[in-house]
CSV table of C-alpha atoms in Angstrom, one decimal:
chain,number,residue,atom,x,y,z
A,105,THR,CA,0.1,0.2,0.3
A,106,LYS,CA,1.1,3.8,-0.5
A,107,VAL,CA,1.0,4.5,3.3
A,108,ALA,CA,3.1,1.3,4.1
A,109,ASP,CA,5.5,2.4,1.2
A,110,ASN,CA,5.8,5.9,2.6
A,111,ASP,CA,6.3,4.8,6.0
A,112,PHE,CA,9.1,2.3,5.1
A,113,GLN,CA,10.7,5.2,2.9
A,114,GLY,CA,10.5,7.4,5.8
A,115,LYS,CA,12.2,4.9,8.2
A,116,PHE,CA,15.0,3.9,5.7
A,117,ASP,CA,15.7,7.7,5.4
A,118,LYS,CA,16.0,7.9,9.2
A,119,VAL,CA,18.5,5.0,9.0
A,120,LEU,CA,20.4,6.7,6.0
A,121,ASN,CA,20.5,9.8,8.1
A,122,PHE,CA,22.0,7.8,11.1
A,123,LEU,CA,24.6,6.2,8.9
A,124,SER,CA,25.6,9.5,7.5
A,125,TYR,CA,27.5,10.6,10.7
A,126,ARG,CA,29.9,7.4,10.6
A,127,ALA,CA,30.0,3.7,9.5
A,128,HIS,CA,27.9,1.5,11.8
A,129,SER,CA,27.8,-2.1,12.4
A,130,GLU,CA,24.8,-4.3,11.7
A,131,TYR,CA,24.2,-4.8,15.4
A,132,GLU,CA,24.4,-0.8,15.8
A,133,ILE,CA,21.8,-0.2,13.0
A,134,ASN,CA,19.7,-3.0,14.3
A,135,PHE,CA,19.7,-1.4,18.1
A,136,TYR,CA,19.0,2.0,16.5
A,137,MET,CA,15.9,0.6,15.0
A,138,LEU,CA,14.9,-1.3,18.3
A,139,ARG,CA,15.3,1.8,20.3
A,140,LYS,CA,12.8,3.3,17.8
A,141,ASN,CA,10.4,0.1,18.5
A,142,TRP,CA,10.0,-0.5,14.6
A,143,PRO,CA,8.3,-4.0,14.0
A,144,GLU,CA,10.9,-6.9,13.2
A,145,ASP,CA,9.7,-7.2,9.8
A,146,VAL,CA,10.5,-3.5,8.9
A,147,ARG,CA,14.0,-3.9,10.6
A,148,GLY,CA,14.7,-7.1,8.7
A,149,GLU,CA,13.7,-5.5,5.3
A,150,ILE,CA,15.8,-2.3,6.0
A,151,ILE,CA,18.9,-4.4,6.7
A,152,THR,CA,18.3,-6.6,3.7
A,153,LYS,CA,18.1,-3.4,1.6
A,154,LEU,CA,21.1,-1.8,3.3
A,155,LYS,CA,23.2,-5.0,2.6
A,156,HIS,CA,22.0,-5.1,-1.0
A,157,LEU,CA,23.3,-1.4,-1.3
A,158,LYS,CA,26.4,-2.7,0.4
A,159,LEU,CA,26.0,0.1,3.2
A,160,ILE,CA,26.6,-2.7,5.9
A,161,ASP,CA,29.7,-4.4,6.1
A,162,ASP,CA,30.8,-5.6,9.5
A,163,GLU,CA,34.5,-6.4,8.2
A,164,ASP,CA,34.9,-3.1,6.4
A,165,PHE,CA,33.3,-1.4,9.4
A,166,ALA,CA,35.9,-3.2,11.8
A,167,ARG,CA,39.0,-2.5,9.5
A,168,GLN,CA,37.9,1.5,9.6
A,169,TRP,CA,37.8,1.6,13.1
A,170,ILE,CA,40.8,-0.1,13.8
A,171,ALA,CA,42.4,2.4,11.3
A,172,HIS,CA,40.8,5.3,12.9
A,173,ARG,CA,42.0,4.1,16.5
A,174,SER,CA,45.5,3.6,15.3
A,175,PHE,CA,45.6,7.2,13.7
A,176,SER,CA,43.6,9.4,16.2
A,177,ARG,CA,43.4,7.8,19.9
A,178,PRO,CA,46.0,5.1,19.8
A,179,ALA,CA,44.7,1.7,21.8
A,180,GLY,CA,46.3,-1.7,21.9
A,181,LYS,CA,44.6,-4.9,20.7
A,182,SER,CA,42.8,-5.9,23.9
A,183,LEU,CA,40.8,-2.4,24.1
A,184,LEU,CA,40.1,-2.6,20.5
A,185,LYS,CA,38.8,-6.2,20.8
A,186,MET,CA,36.4,-4.8,23.6
A,187,GLU,CA,35.1,-1.8,21.6
A,188,LEU,CA,34.5,-4.2,18.6
A,189,ARG,CA,32.6,-6.7,20.4
A,190,LYS,CA,30.5,-4.0,22.0
A,191,LYS,CA,29.7,-3.1,18.6
A,192,GLY,CA,28.3,-6.6,17.5
A,193,ILE,CA,31.6,-7.7,15.5
A,194,THR,CA,32.1,-11.3,15.4
A,195,LYS,CA,35.1,-12.8,17.3
A,196,GLU,CA,36.3,-14.3,14.2
A,197,ILE,CA,36.2,-11.1,12.2
A,198,ILE,CA,38.3,-9.2,15.2
A,199,ASP,CA,40.7,-11.9,15.2
A,200,ARG,CA,41.5,-12.0,11.7
A,201,LEU,CA,41.8,-8.3,11.4
A,202,LEU,CA,44.0,-7.9,14.3
A,203,THR,CA,46.3,-10.7,13.0
A,204,GLU,CA,46.5,-8.6,9.7
A,205,GLU,CA,46.3,-4.9,10.8
A,206,ARG,CA,48.2,-5.1,14.1
A,207,THR,CA,51.9,-6.6,14.4
A,208,ALA,CA,53.9,-6.5,17.6
A,209,ALA,CA,56.0,-3.7,15.9
A,210,SER,CA,53.0,-1.5,15.1
A,211,GLU,CA,51.7,-2.0,18.6
A,212,GLU,CA,55.0,-0.8,20.0
A,213,ILE,CA,55.1,2.3,17.6
A,214,LEU,CA,51.3,3.0,18.9
A,215,ALA,CA,52.3,2.9,22.6
A,216,GLU,CA,55.5,5.0,22.0
A,217,LYS,CA,53.4,7.6,20.1
A,218,LEU,CA,50.9,7.6,23.1
A,219,CYS,CA,53.9,7.9,25.8
A,220,GLN,CA,55.3,10.6,23.9
A,221,LYS,CA,52.4,12.7,24.1
A,222,PHE,CA,52.4,12.1,28.2
A,223,LEU,CA,56.3,12.8,28.4
A,224,PRO,CA,56.0,16.6,29.2
A,225,ARG,CA,53.6,15.6,31.9
A,226,PHE,CA,55.6,13.0,33.6
A,227,LYS,CA,59.1,13.9,33.0
A,228,ASN,CA,60.0,15.9,36.2
A,229,LEU,CA,58.7,12.9,38.4
A,230,PRO,CA,61.3,10.2,40.0
A,231,VAL,CA,61.8,7.4,37.5
A,232,LEU,CA,60.0,4.7,39.4
A,233,GLU,CA,57.0,7.1,39.6
A,234,GLN,CA,57.3,7.8,35.7
A,235,LYS,CA,57.3,4.0,34.9
A,236,ASN,CA,54.4,3.3,37.1
A,237,LYS,CA,52.2,6.3,35.3
A,238,PHE,CA,53.2,5.1,31.8
A,239,TYR,CA,52.8,1.4,32.7
A,240,GLY,CA,49.2,2.2,33.9
A,241,LEU,CA,48.6,4.4,31.0
A,242,LEU,CA,49.5,1.7,28.4
A,243,LEU,CA,47.5,-1.0,30.3
A,244,ARG,CA,44.6,0.9,30.5
A,245,LYS,CA,44.5,1.8,26.6
A,246,GLY,CA,44.8,-2.1,26.0
A,247,PHE,CA,48.4,-2.6,25.3
A,248,SER,CA,50.0,-5.8,26.8
A,249,SER,CA,52.2,-5.5,29.6
A,250,SER,CA,55.4,-7.1,27.5
A,251,THR,CA,54.9,-4.1,25.2
A,252,ALA,CA,54.4,-1.7,27.8
A,253,GLU,CA,57.8,-2.7,29.4
A,254,GLU,CA,59.6,-2.6,26.0
A,255,VAL,CA,58.4,0.8,25.3
A,256,ILE,CA,59.0,2.3,28.9
A,257,ASP,CA,62.4,1.0,29.0
A,258,LYS,CA,63.3,2.2,25.7
A,259,LEU,CA,61.6,5.7,26.2
A,260,LEU,CA,63.2,6.0,29.8
A,261,GLU,CA,66.6,5.3,28.3
A,262,LYS,CA,66.7,8.2,25.8
A,263,GLU,CA,66.0,10.5,28.6
């Protein structure tokens, strides 16, 4: 019917607007529609149409998320895993992408980049306190303890 078509188009346009701000995972899009109490058949139809138009791709979304987090706000593998799981990305996709995109060397580079940002803030503290501050920072940002130790030792050697 005409009314049903207009209603679907209106809802579809709202989802397109939601997607205009940034890419979203299928889970996020579905959750958006659930919050609006849209019927299951409409949600399913919209998801199908978005997939057909290639506007939903969880793997591509996860790849973009990892790249963005590497560039703007560096985070270690464990924090990225947690963020992506919250966004409904499957464990298989996350594990595969993190293996492809994040080597131990790139983890170290990102951890160093993060520490460099905080160096001026910590540089007047005693060495042990500096180590503790950097260590806590890196672990909170999802870096492994071995990466943290390596980066901190290298960083404080230079000082």
